[in-house]
Amino acid sequence: MDLLIKNAKVLTMNESMDIIENGSITVRDDKIYYVSKEGVVPPDFSSANTIDAKGKLVMPGLINTHTHAAMSLLRNYADDMPLEKWLFEKMFPTEDKFTGEDVYWGAMLSIVEMIRTGTTTFADMYFFMEEVARAVEETGIRANLSRGLQCFDEQFDAETDKRLNEAKELFNNWNGKADGRIRVYLGPHSIYTCVPDYLREAANLAKELGTGIHIHLLETQKEAKDSIRNFGCTGVEHCLKLGVFDVPVIAAHCVHLSDNDLEILVKKKVSAAHNPGSNLKLGSGIARLPEMLSKGLNVCLGTDGAASNNNLDMFEEIRLSGLISKGFHLNPTLIDANEAVRMAVSNGAKALGIQDEVGVIRAGMKADLMIVDTNRVNYIPKNNVVSALAYSSNSLDVETVIVNGKVLMEGGQLKTIDEEKVIYQVEKRVKQLSGK
Ligand SMILES: [Zn+2]
């Protein structure tokens, strides 16, 4: 169906960050059909379906490049603990009790939160991923999905390994599905949860399937030290040796990089998913963001799971990414507003290999858009809209979200999800899981 958005301020997110003051965008089927500076509507266009965005901002939707959607079931469940203790004593044992249905409803809860806060694509690593795929298909959001892989057994058999087989199945069943909104990567969890041969096997499988890898990398100092002790090299060098970087890679965190690590990541065109909220909350450290960007590394943003953040609000990550770097380095010129917003949109699209489809408002691109109500008081006076996004915005000012040409939220009303039902199901299941 045709859709017209008129009277909007349009942040195109093209190379030169062009802004159209009184623009209109016409959407046909899943794509942006025409972008006009003077409110021109193509003559063959039926504008029955019109959104008046007067005084508001239209821009590409945000891209959350690292999360574990169903972990929202564990939001505020175990906090203020070191990562290893948190993961091995709290997260893994509780997650072992999850059923496929639990994961489905946890993913639905996260998708509600993501749509409400302007995220149109997310990259997810977890288990029962067929259920996450089902949630993505039904709700209309776009996603990059990976079955999380881990193996502590040196004697594993790749042919019969349950997780590797599920990953293959997920790829065969879902890659390119849901009108092309779903891509499937492989998700070896990390260098400390996968024995080296298993990691090599995952890399080989990714090559064989012609897909990419989503992995956690050098999140904590402990991981960095253990890598030197156990493998005699840094985590990045370890992945390089095992062939992990021979395919497109989203490497989450990359907090503890050496100079050589940084060079390797740039050379191998790895994308680093920076998760400032999670890194701060788990006391993991502060990534070398200014250097990562100045060396030419593609850095995108992620929230991580809602158990370690504890929300999926990408506006918060945009703000944190800039503020931490400025404060830590005593230098307010680092990570300007343009750079911070770019990480959440263009760099995210590049990290997921979908930069030719989303991340820019231009005719022919997929219509993944959000409308932010910039008439609200925190945007006044309207001096600089990119600064407003980075420093004075609030994710709840997102009022309309469109993915693949379909309106998923309009004026704050979700169109594809029964939010009350999702909350009811989540509350019920969490009570059952905790034995109450
Ligand atoms: Zn993570």
Tab-separated table of C-alpha atoms and ligand atoms in Angstrom:
chain	number	residue	atom	x	y	z
A	1	MET	CA	0.000	0.000	0.000
A	2	ASP	CA	1.189	3.560	-0.716
A	3	LEU	CA	2.102	5.741	2.242
A	4	LEU	CA	2.917	9.458	2.312
A	5	ILE	CA	4.758	11.222	5.122
A	6	LYS	CA	4.487	14.987	4.613
A	7	ASN	CA	5.701	18.263	6.148
A	8	ALA	CA	8.630	16.523	7.832
A	9	LYS	CA	12.126	17.550	8.719
A	10	VAL	CA	14.085	14.702	7.124
A	11	LEU	CA	17.472	13.614	8.419
A	12	THR	CA	18.620	11.590	5.428
A	13	MET	CA	21.724	10.055	7.115
A	14	ASN	CA	23.522	10.190	3.751
A	15	GLU	CA	27.282	10.791	3.582
A	16	SER	CA	26.932	14.536	4.161
A	17	MET	CA	24.127	14.159	6.751
A	18	ASP	CA	21.798	16.293	4.578
A	19	ILE	CA	18.657	17.595	6.209
A	20	ILE	CA	15.520	18.426	4.233
A	21	GLU	CA	13.539	21.103	6.040
A	22	ASN	CA	10.081	20.593	4.581
A	23	GLY	CA	10.270	17.178	3.043
A	24	SER	CA	7.869	14.511	2.045
A	25	ILE	CA	8.607	10.838	1.699
A	26	THR	CA	6.499	8.490	-0.347
A	27	VAL	CA	6.626	4.785	0.396
A	28	ARG	CA	5.434	2.082	-1.982
A	29	ASP	CA	5.340	-1.535	-0.831
A	30	ASP	CA	8.540	-2.140	1.146
A	31	LYS	CA	10.597	0.718	-0.327
A	32	ILE	CA	11.072	4.460	-0.258
A	33	TYR	CA	9.675	5.501	-3.622
A	34	TYR	CA	10.355	9.209	-3.722
A	35	VAL	CA	11.873	11.856	-1.438
A	36	SER	CA	10.889	15.430	-2.145
A	37	LYS	CA	12.293	18.736	-0.954
A	38	GLU	CA	9.224	20.730	-1.939
A	39	GLY	CA	6.467	18.456	-0.813
A	40	VAL	CA	6.022	17.055	-4.325
A	41	VAL	CA	4.070	13.806	-4.536
A	42	PRO	CA	4.551	11.633	-7.646
A	43	PRO	CA	1.438	11.868	-9.884
A	44	ASP	CA	0.843	8.108	-9.895
A	45	PHE	CA	0.778	8.042	-6.140
A	46	SER	CA	-2.326	7.533	-4.058
A	47	SER	CA	-1.898	9.576	-0.886
A	48	ALA	CA	-4.946	8.260	0.926
A	49	ASN	CA	-2.628	6.894	3.577
A	50	THR	CA	-0.941	10.036	4.883
A	51	ILE	CA	0.989	10.885	8.023
A	52	ASP	CA	1.354	14.597	8.719
A	53	ALA	CA	4.750	15.008	10.425
A	54	LYS	CA	4.605	18.793	10.795
A	55	GLY	CA	7.475	20.003	12.962
A	56	LYS	CA	8.619	16.429	13.526
A	57	LEU	CA	11.731	14.554	12.489
A	58	VAL	CA	11.842	11.587	10.119
A	59	MET	CA	15.006	9.535	10.008
A	60	PRO	CA	16.120	5.954	9.396
A	61	GLY	CA	15.339	3.579	12.266
A	62	LEU	CA	18.055	2.666	14.755
A	63	ILE	CA	20.057	-0.553	14.487
A	64	ASN	CA	20.857	-2.453	17.677
A	65	THR	CA	23.789	-4.661	16.697
A	66	HIS	CA	24.118	-6.713	19.853
A	67	THR	CA	21.410	-8.109	22.046
A	68	HIS	CA	19.874	-11.249	23.512
A	69	ALA	CA	16.202	-10.372	23.196
A	70	ALA	CA	14.744	-13.068	25.432
A	71	MET	CA	17.026	-12.014	28.293
A	72	SER	CA	14.442	-9.349	29.053
A	73	LEU	CA	12.856	-12.174	31.091
A	74	LEU	CA	15.847	-11.751	33.426
A	75	ARG	CA	15.693	-7.961	33.609
A	76	ASN	CA	16.517	-6.714	37.130
A	77	TYR	CA	16.910	-10.308	38.277
A	78	ALA	CA	20.648	-10.320	39.126
A	79	ASP	CA	22.542	-7.060	39.198
A	80	ASP	CA	25.650	-5.506	40.688
A	81	MET	CA	27.798	-8.626	40.168
A	82	PRO	CA	31.027	-9.375	38.218
A	83	LEU	CA	30.415	-10.726	34.705
A	84	GLU	CA	31.710	-14.292	35.186
A	85	LYS	CA	29.778	-14.795	38.453
A	86	TRP	CA	26.690	-13.153	36.951
A	87	LEU	CA	26.896	-15.306	33.807
A	88	PHE	CA	27.847	-18.719	35.236
A	89	GLU	CA	25.973	-18.560	38.579
A	90	LYS	CA	22.875	-16.559	37.701
A	91	MET	CA	22.202	-16.335	33.937
A	92	PHE	CA	23.176	-19.783	32.611
A	93	PRO	CA	21.379	-21.834	35.356
A	94	THR	CA	18.138	-19.852	34.991
A	95	GLU	CA	18.316	-19.861	31.202
A	96	ASP	CA	18.602	-23.668	31.333
A	97	LYS	CA	14.995	-23.710	32.565
A	98	PHE	CA	13.646	-21.642	29.658
A	99	THR	CA	11.280	-23.324	27.214
A	100	GLY	CA	10.824	-22.282	23.599
A	101	GLU	CA	7.602	-20.479	24.559
A	102	ASP	CA	9.425	-18.540	27.287
A	103	VAL	CA	11.999	-17.388	24.734
A	104	TYR	CA	9.217	-16.395	22.316
A	105	TRP	CA	7.496	-14.178	24.915
A	106	GLY	CA	10.801	-12.743	26.141
A	107	ALA	CA	11.657	-11.839	22.540
A	108	MET	CA	8.192	-10.302	22.093
A	109	LEU	CA	8.699	-8.138	25.195
A	110	SER	CA	12.002	-6.901	23.796
A	111	ILE	CA	10.532	-6.264	20.363
A	112	VAL	CA	7.817	-4.109	21.968
A	113	GLU	CA	10.501	-2.094	23.745
A	114	MET	CA	12.665	-1.835	20.623
A	115	ILE	CA	9.840	-0.630	18.396
A	116	ARG	CA	8.720	1.858	21.058
A	117	THR	CA	12.258	3.286	21.219
A	118	GLY	CA	12.903	3.544	17.482
A	119	THR	CA	14.869	0.378	16.758
A	120	THR	CA	13.965	-1.146	13.414
A	121	THR	CA	16.686	-3.834	13.186
A	122	PHE	CA	18.386	-5.878	15.866
A	123	ALA	CA	21.141	-8.494	15.919
A	124	ASP	CA	20.359	-11.275	18.353
A	125	MET	CA	22.277	-14.223	19.762
A	126	TYR	CA	20.467	-16.788	21.903
A	127	PHE	CA	18.884	-20.243	21.877
A	128	PHE	CA	15.418	-21.437	20.756
A	129	MET	CA	16.119	-18.996	17.931
A	130	GLU	CA	13.307	-20.466	15.801
A	131	GLU	CA	11.003	-18.867	18.391
A	132	VAL	CA	12.759	-15.520	18.053
A	133	ALA	CA	12.453	-15.836	14.278
A	134	ARG	CA	8.725	-16.479	14.701
A	135	ALA	CA	8.417	-13.323	16.840
A	136	VAL	CA	10.327	-11.325	14.197
A	137	GLU	CA	8.150	-12.669	11.407
A	138	GLU	CA	4.910	-11.848	13.224
A	139	THR	CA	5.838	-8.386	14.509
A	140	GLY	CA	7.362	-7.008	11.297
A	141	ILE	CA	10.739	-5.909	12.725
A	142	ARG	CA	14.026	-6.683	10.904
A	143	ALA	CA	16.666	-8.932	12.496
A	144	ASN	CA	19.982	-10.691	12.216
A	145	LEU	CA	19.646	-13.939	14.194
A	146	SER	CA	22.299	-16.318	15.525
A	147	ARG	CA	21.961	-19.529	17.455
A	148	GLY	CA	24.419	-19.061	20.352
A	149	LEU	CA	27.123	-21.753	20.200
A	150	GLN	CA	29.271	-22.992	23.042
A	151	CYS	CA	31.291	-26.133	23.714
A	152	PHE	CA	33.749	-26.956	26.487
A	153	ASP	CA	34.488	-30.497	25.228
A	154	GLU	CA	37.677	-30.907	23.154
A	155	GLN	CA	36.312	-34.255	21.866
A	156	PHE	CA	33.129	-32.799	20.385
A	157	ASP	CA	31.729	-34.294	17.194
A	158	ALA	CA	30.770	-31.606	14.689
A	159	GLU	CA	28.406	-33.965	12.848
A	160	THR	CA	26.262	-34.662	15.898
A	161	ASP	CA	26.746	-31.446	17.908
A	162	LYS	CA	23.273	-30.254	18.874
A	163	ARG	CA	24.012	-26.539	18.742
A	164	LEU	CA	25.838	-26.632	15.402
A	165	ASN	CA	22.979	-28.615	13.913
A	166	GLU	CA	20.413	-26.166	15.271
A	167	ALA	CA	22.447	-23.298	13.825
A	168	LYS	CA	22.438	-24.966	10.403
A	169	GLU	CA	18.733	-25.628	10.666
A	170	LEU	CA	18.042	-22.027	11.660
A	171	PHE	CA	20.018	-20.876	8.618
A	172	ASN	CA	18.195	-23.230	6.264
A	173	ASN	CA	14.760	-22.413	7.676
A	174	TRP	CA	15.017	-18.653	8.158
A	175	ASN	CA	17.838	-16.957	6.224
A	176	GLY	CA	16.181	-14.487	3.822
A	177	LYS	CA	12.705	-15.270	5.163
A	178	ALA	CA	9.943	-12.975	6.494
A	179	ASP	CA	9.977	-10.909	3.264
A	180	GLY	CA	13.776	-10.769	3.472
A	181	ARG	CA	13.720	-9.195	6.945
A	182	ILE	CA	15.633	-12.059	8.567
A	183	ARG	CA	19.327	-12.851	8.072
A	184	VAL	CA	20.954	-15.706	9.900
A	185	TYR	CA	24.557	-15.626	11.156
A	186	LEU	CA	26.427	-18.139	13.300
A	187	GLY	CA	26.852	-17.198	16.955
A	188	PRO	CA	29.883	-18.766	18.656
A	189	HIS	CA	29.404	-17.155	22.072
A	190	SER	CA	33.030	-16.273	22.869
A	191	ILE	CA	36.606	-17.545	23.049
A	192	TYR	CA	36.045	-18.566	26.681
A	193	THR	CA	32.928	-20.678	26.029
A	194	CYS	CA	34.119	-22.402	22.827
A	195	VAL	CA	37.165	-24.688	22.689
A	196	PRO	CA	39.470	-23.601	19.812
A	197	ASP	CA	38.552	-26.417	17.408
A	198	TYR	CA	34.886	-25.695	17.947
A	199	LEU	CA	35.416	-22.033	17.126
A	200	ARG	CA	37.300	-23.101	13.974
A	201	GLU	CA	34.416	-25.404	13.093
A	202	ALA	CA	31.925	-22.538	13.498
A	203	ALA	CA	34.078	-20.343	11.241
A	204	ASN	CA	34.254	-23.107	8.625
A	205	LEU	CA	30.505	-23.604	8.757
A	206	ALA	CA	29.948	-19.857	8.291
A	207	LYS	CA	32.191	-19.984	5.197
A	208	GLU	CA	30.374	-23.025	3.873
A	209	LEU	CA	26.973	-21.360	4.318
A	210	GLY	CA	28.216	-18.041	2.943
A	211	THR	CA	27.185	-16.161	6.053
A	212	GLY	CA	28.756	-14.204	8.930
A	213	ILE	CA	29.584	-14.563	12.604
A	214	HIS	CA	28.333	-12.771	15.708
A	215	ILE	CA	30.662	-13.248	18.702
A	216	HIS	CA	31.519	-11.634	22.063
A	217	LEU	CA	35.148	-10.536	22.024
A	218	LEU	CA	37.446	-9.115	24.705
A	219	GLU	CA	34.634	-7.886	26.900
A	220	THR	CA	36.518	-8.091	30.222
A	221	GLN	CA	40.067	-7.820	31.437
A	222	LYS	CA	39.798	-11.412	32.719
A	223	GLU	CA	38.955	-12.627	29.207
A	224	ALA	CA	41.976	-10.743	27.833
A	225	LYS	CA	44.358	-12.166	30.470
A	226	ASP	CA	42.962	-15.710	30.185
A	227	SER	CA	43.452	-15.625	26.433
A	228	ILE	CA	47.161	-14.839	26.801
A	229	ARG	CA	47.496	-17.568	29.452
A	230	ASN	CA	45.459	-20.258	27.680
A	231	PHE	CA	46.230	-19.581	24.027
A	232	GLY	CA	49.495	-17.630	24.187
A	233	CYS	CA	48.025	-14.751	22.206
A	234	THR	CA	45.314	-12.078	22.449
A	235	GLY	CA	41.675	-12.968	21.843
A	236	VAL	CA	41.781	-11.157	18.489
A	237	GLU	CA	44.921	-13.032	17.382
A	238	HIS	CA	43.276	-16.275	18.523
A	239	CYS	CA	40.193	-15.600	16.353
A	240	LEU	CA	42.413	-14.591	13.435
A	241	LYS	CA	44.311	-17.902	13.612
A	242	LEU	CA	41.101	-19.928	13.752
A	243	GLY	CA	39.672	-18.257	10.629
A	244	VAL	CA	36.872	-16.429	12.445
A	245	PHE	CA	37.634	-13.184	10.600
A	246	ASP	CA	37.496	-14.794	7.146
A	247	VAL	CA	33.762	-14.060	7.060
A	248	PRO	CA	31.821	-10.881	7.978
A	249	VAL	CA	31.968	-10.509	11.772
A	250	ILE	CA	30.060	-8.553	14.415
A	251	ALA	CA	32.397	-8.593	17.416
A	252	ALA	CA	30.533	-7.424	20.495
A	253	HIS	CA	32.319	-5.265	23.087
A	254	CYS	CA	36.011	-5.177	22.006
A	255	VAL	CA	36.806	-3.341	25.246
A	256	HIS	CA	40.317	-4.659	25.837
A	257	LEU	CA	42.089	-4.307	22.483
A	258	SER	CA	45.843	-4.001	21.993
A	259	ASP	CA	47.197	-1.760	19.219
A	260	ASN	CA	47.890	-4.861	17.146
A	261	ASP	CA	44.353	-6.178	17.796
A	262	LEU	CA	42.942	-2.930	16.496
A	263	GLU	CA	45.033	-3.183	13.338
A	264	ILE	CA	43.896	-6.763	12.743
A	265	LEU	CA	40.220	-5.851	13.167
A	266	VAL	CA	40.545	-2.949	10.717
A	267	LYS	CA	42.428	-5.066	8.187
A	268	LYS	CA	39.916	-7.912	8.408
A	269	LYS	CA	36.975	-5.448	8.183
A	270	VAL	CA	35.457	-6.706	11.431
A	271	SER	CA	32.676	-4.548	12.878
A	272	ALA	CA	32.842	-3.818	16.600
A	273	ALA	CA	29.517	-3.572	18.410
A	274	HIS	CA	30.126	-1.088	21.211
A	275	ASN	CA	27.840	-1.585	24.225
A	276	PRO	CA	28.655	1.284	26.591
A	277	GLY	CA	25.684	0.753	28.944
A	278	SER	CA	26.423	-2.935	29.482
A	279	ASN	CA	30.195	-2.357	29.779
A	280	LEU	CA	29.650	0.260	32.461
A	281	LYS	CA	27.066	-1.727	34.406
A	282	LEU	CA	29.111	-4.932	34.401
A	283	GLY	CA	32.266	-2.994	35.205
A	284	SER	CA	33.875	-4.375	32.050
A	285	GLY	CA	35.762	-1.198	31.224
A	286	ILE	CA	35.736	1.556	28.646
A	287	ALA	CA	36.399	0.725	24.996
A	288	ARG	CA	39.026	2.706	23.079
A	289	LEU	CA	36.283	4.248	20.990
A	290	PRO	CA	38.050	7.379	19.656
A	291	GLU	CA	41.036	5.299	18.493
A	292	MET	CA	38.822	2.563	17.094
A	293	LEU	CA	37.003	5.126	14.965
A	294	SER	CA	40.069	7.129	13.949
A	295	LYS	CA	41.857	3.959	12.793
A	296	GLY	CA	38.909	3.248	10.506
A	297	LEU	CA	37.214	0.432	12.409
A	298	ASN	CA	33.483	0.184	11.744
A	299	VAL	CA	31.997	0.696	15.213
A	300	CYS	CA	28.274	0.270	15.702
A	301	LEU	CA	26.151	0.293	18.850
A	302	GLY	CA	24.314	-2.319	20.874
A	303	THR	CA	22.441	-2.537	24.125
A	304	ASP	CA	23.391	-6.130	24.975
A	305	GLY	CA	20.633	-8.125	26.709
A	306	ALA	CA	18.193	-6.425	29.062
A	307	ALA	CA	19.692	-8.380	31.969
A	308	SER	CA	22.955	-6.467	31.632
A	309	ASN	CA	21.843	-2.981	30.647
A	310	ASN	CA	18.883	-3.080	31.789
A	311	ASN	CA	16.944	-1.681	28.838
A	312	LEU	CA	17.044	-1.803	25.042
A	313	ASP	CA	17.059	1.940	24.545
A	314	MET	CA	19.447	2.858	21.725
A	315	PHE	CA	19.087	6.594	22.425
A	316	GLU	CA	20.816	5.909	25.724
A	317	GLU	CA	23.690	4.116	23.962
A	318	ILE	CA	24.100	7.003	21.502
A	319	ARG	CA	24.388	9.440	24.388
A	320	LEU	CA	26.657	7.232	26.520
A	321	SER	CA	29.054	6.503	23.659
A	322	GLY	CA	29.859	10.186	23.325
A	323	LEU	CA	29.750	11.182	26.977
A	324	ILE	CA	32.010	8.382	28.237
A	325	SER	CA	34.728	9.139	25.682
A	326	LYS	CA	34.634	12.869	26.402
A	327	GLY	CA	34.719	12.371	30.167
A	328	PHE	CA	37.274	9.571	30.234
A	329	HIS	CA	39.739	11.370	27.969
A	330	LEU	CA	39.018	14.843	29.403
A	331	ASN	CA	38.299	15.943	25.855
A	332	PRO	CA	34.858	17.286	24.831
A	333	THR	CA	35.741	17.248	21.123
A	334	LEU	CA	35.802	13.439	20.952
A	335	ILE	CA	32.827	11.558	19.393
A	336	ASP	CA	30.732	14.415	18.086
A	337	ALA	CA	26.962	14.142	17.763
A	338	ASN	CA	27.151	13.153	14.065
A	339	GLU	CA	29.542	10.311	14.847
A	340	ALA	CA	27.410	9.045	17.716
A	341	VAL	CA	24.220	9.001	15.634
A	342	ARG	CA	26.033	7.433	12.672
A	343	MET	CA	27.176	4.537	14.848
A	344	ALA	CA	23.535	3.772	15.686
A	345	VAL	CA	22.368	3.881	12.063
A	346	SER	CA	24.831	3.767	9.134
A	347	ASN	CA	27.601	1.841	10.906
A	348	GLY	CA	25.022	-0.632	12.200
A	349	ALA	CA	23.707	-1.245	8.681
A	350	LYS	CA	27.270	-1.795	7.460
A	351	ALA	CA	28.009	-4.186	10.337
A	352	LEU	CA	25.052	-6.350	9.334
A	353	GLY	CA	25.853	-6.118	5.606
A	354	ILE	CA	22.561	-4.377	4.840
A	355	GLN	CA	23.932	-0.903	4.064
A	356	ASP	CA	22.511	-1.083	0.536
A	357	GLU	CA	19.040	-1.680	1.956
A	358	VAL	CA	18.659	0.442	5.097
A	359	GLY	CA	20.270	3.296	7.027
A	360	VAL	CA	19.727	6.114	4.488
A	361	ILE	CA	16.594	7.900	3.358
A	362	ARG	CA	16.812	7.709	-0.419
A	363	ALA	CA	14.554	6.420	-3.186
A	364	GLY	CA	15.029	2.678	-3.642
A	365	MET	CA	16.055	1.939	-0.048
A	366	LYS	CA	13.845	-0.192	2.197
A	367	ALA	CA	11.419	1.969	4.159
A	368	ASP	CA	12.747	1.482	7.716
A	369	LEU	CA	11.899	4.823	9.305
A	370	MET	CA	10.978	6.490	12.535
A	371	ILE	CA	9.214	9.743	13.311
A	372	VAL	CA	10.363	11.575	16.424
A	373	ASP	CA	8.119	14.231	17.937
A	374	THR	CA	10.600	17.075	18.037
A	375	ASN	CA	7.866	19.537	18.962
A	376	ARG	CA	8.339	18.474	22.575
A	377	VAL	CA	10.015	20.828	25.010
A	378	ASN	CA	13.369	19.008	25.156
A	379	TYR	CA	13.966	19.812	21.443
A	380	ILE	CA	13.194	23.542	21.778
A	381	PRO	CA	14.702	25.761	20.466
A	382	LYS	CA	15.372	23.746	17.324
A	383	ASN	CA	19.008	24.711	16.906
A	384	ASN	CA	20.539	21.452	15.745
A	385	VAL	CA	18.571	18.283	15.268
A	386	VAL	CA	21.570	15.914	15.356
A	387	SER	CA	22.731	17.444	18.630
A	388	ALA	CA	19.190	17.065	19.915
A	389	LEU	CA	19.246	13.353	19.054
A	390	ALA	CA	22.588	12.840	20.763
A	391	TYR	CA	22.117	15.020	23.816
A	392	SER	CA	18.541	16.103	24.560
A	393	SER	CA	16.274	13.470	23.062
A	394	ASN	CA	14.172	10.915	24.850
A	395	SER	CA	13.400	7.569	23.228
A	396	LEU	CA	9.772	7.895	24.291
A	397	ASP	CA	9.482	10.803	21.836
A	398	VAL	CA	9.512	8.203	19.037
A	399	GLU	CA	5.902	8.109	17.927
A	400	THR	CA	5.840	6.250	14.630
A	401	VAL	CA	7.962	3.360	13.369
A	402	ILE	CA	7.919	1.812	9.891
A	403	VAL	CA	9.820	-1.323	8.848
A	404	ASN	CA	9.916	-2.691	5.311
A	405	GLY	CA	7.192	-0.194	4.379
A	406	LYS	CA	4.822	-1.424	7.051
A	407	VAL	CA	3.703	0.790	9.930
A	408	LEU	CA	4.521	-1.053	13.188
A	409	MET	CA	3.656	1.855	15.476
A	410	GLU	CA	1.697	5.002	14.709
A	411	GLY	CA	1.244	7.830	17.181
A	412	GLY	CA	2.476	5.532	19.955
A	413	GLN	CA	0.013	2.745	19.087
A	414	LEU	CA	1.542	-0.621	18.268
A	415	LYS	CA	-0.046	-2.069	15.131
A	416	THR	CA	1.232	-5.642	15.053
A	417	ILE	CA	1.541	-6.566	18.740
A	418	ASP	CA	-0.959	-6.961	21.569
A	419	GLU	CA	1.241	-5.355	24.229
A	420	GLU	CA	-1.038	-6.237	27.157
A	421	LYS	CA	-0.961	-9.897	26.201
A	422	VAL	CA	2.840	-9.834	25.962
A	423	ILE	CA	3.168	-8.316	29.441
A	424	TYR	CA	0.651	-10.805	30.871
A	425	GLN	CA	2.515	-13.780	29.364
A	426	VAL	CA	5.909	-12.534	30.542
A	427	GLU	CA	4.741	-11.898	34.119
A	428	LYS	CA	3.093	-15.310	34.253
A	429	ARG	CA	6.119	-17.171	32.904
A	430	VAL	CA	8.646	-15.371	35.101
A	431	LYS	CA	6.540	-16.290	38.159
A	432	GLN	CA	6.530	-19.944	37.057
A	433	LEU	CA	10.283	-19.904	36.415
A	434	SER	CA	11.025	-18.509	39.836
A	435	GLY	CA	8.671	-21.066	41.446
A	436	LYS	CA	6.262	-18.473	42.847
B	1	ZN	ZN	26.111	-10.105	24.858
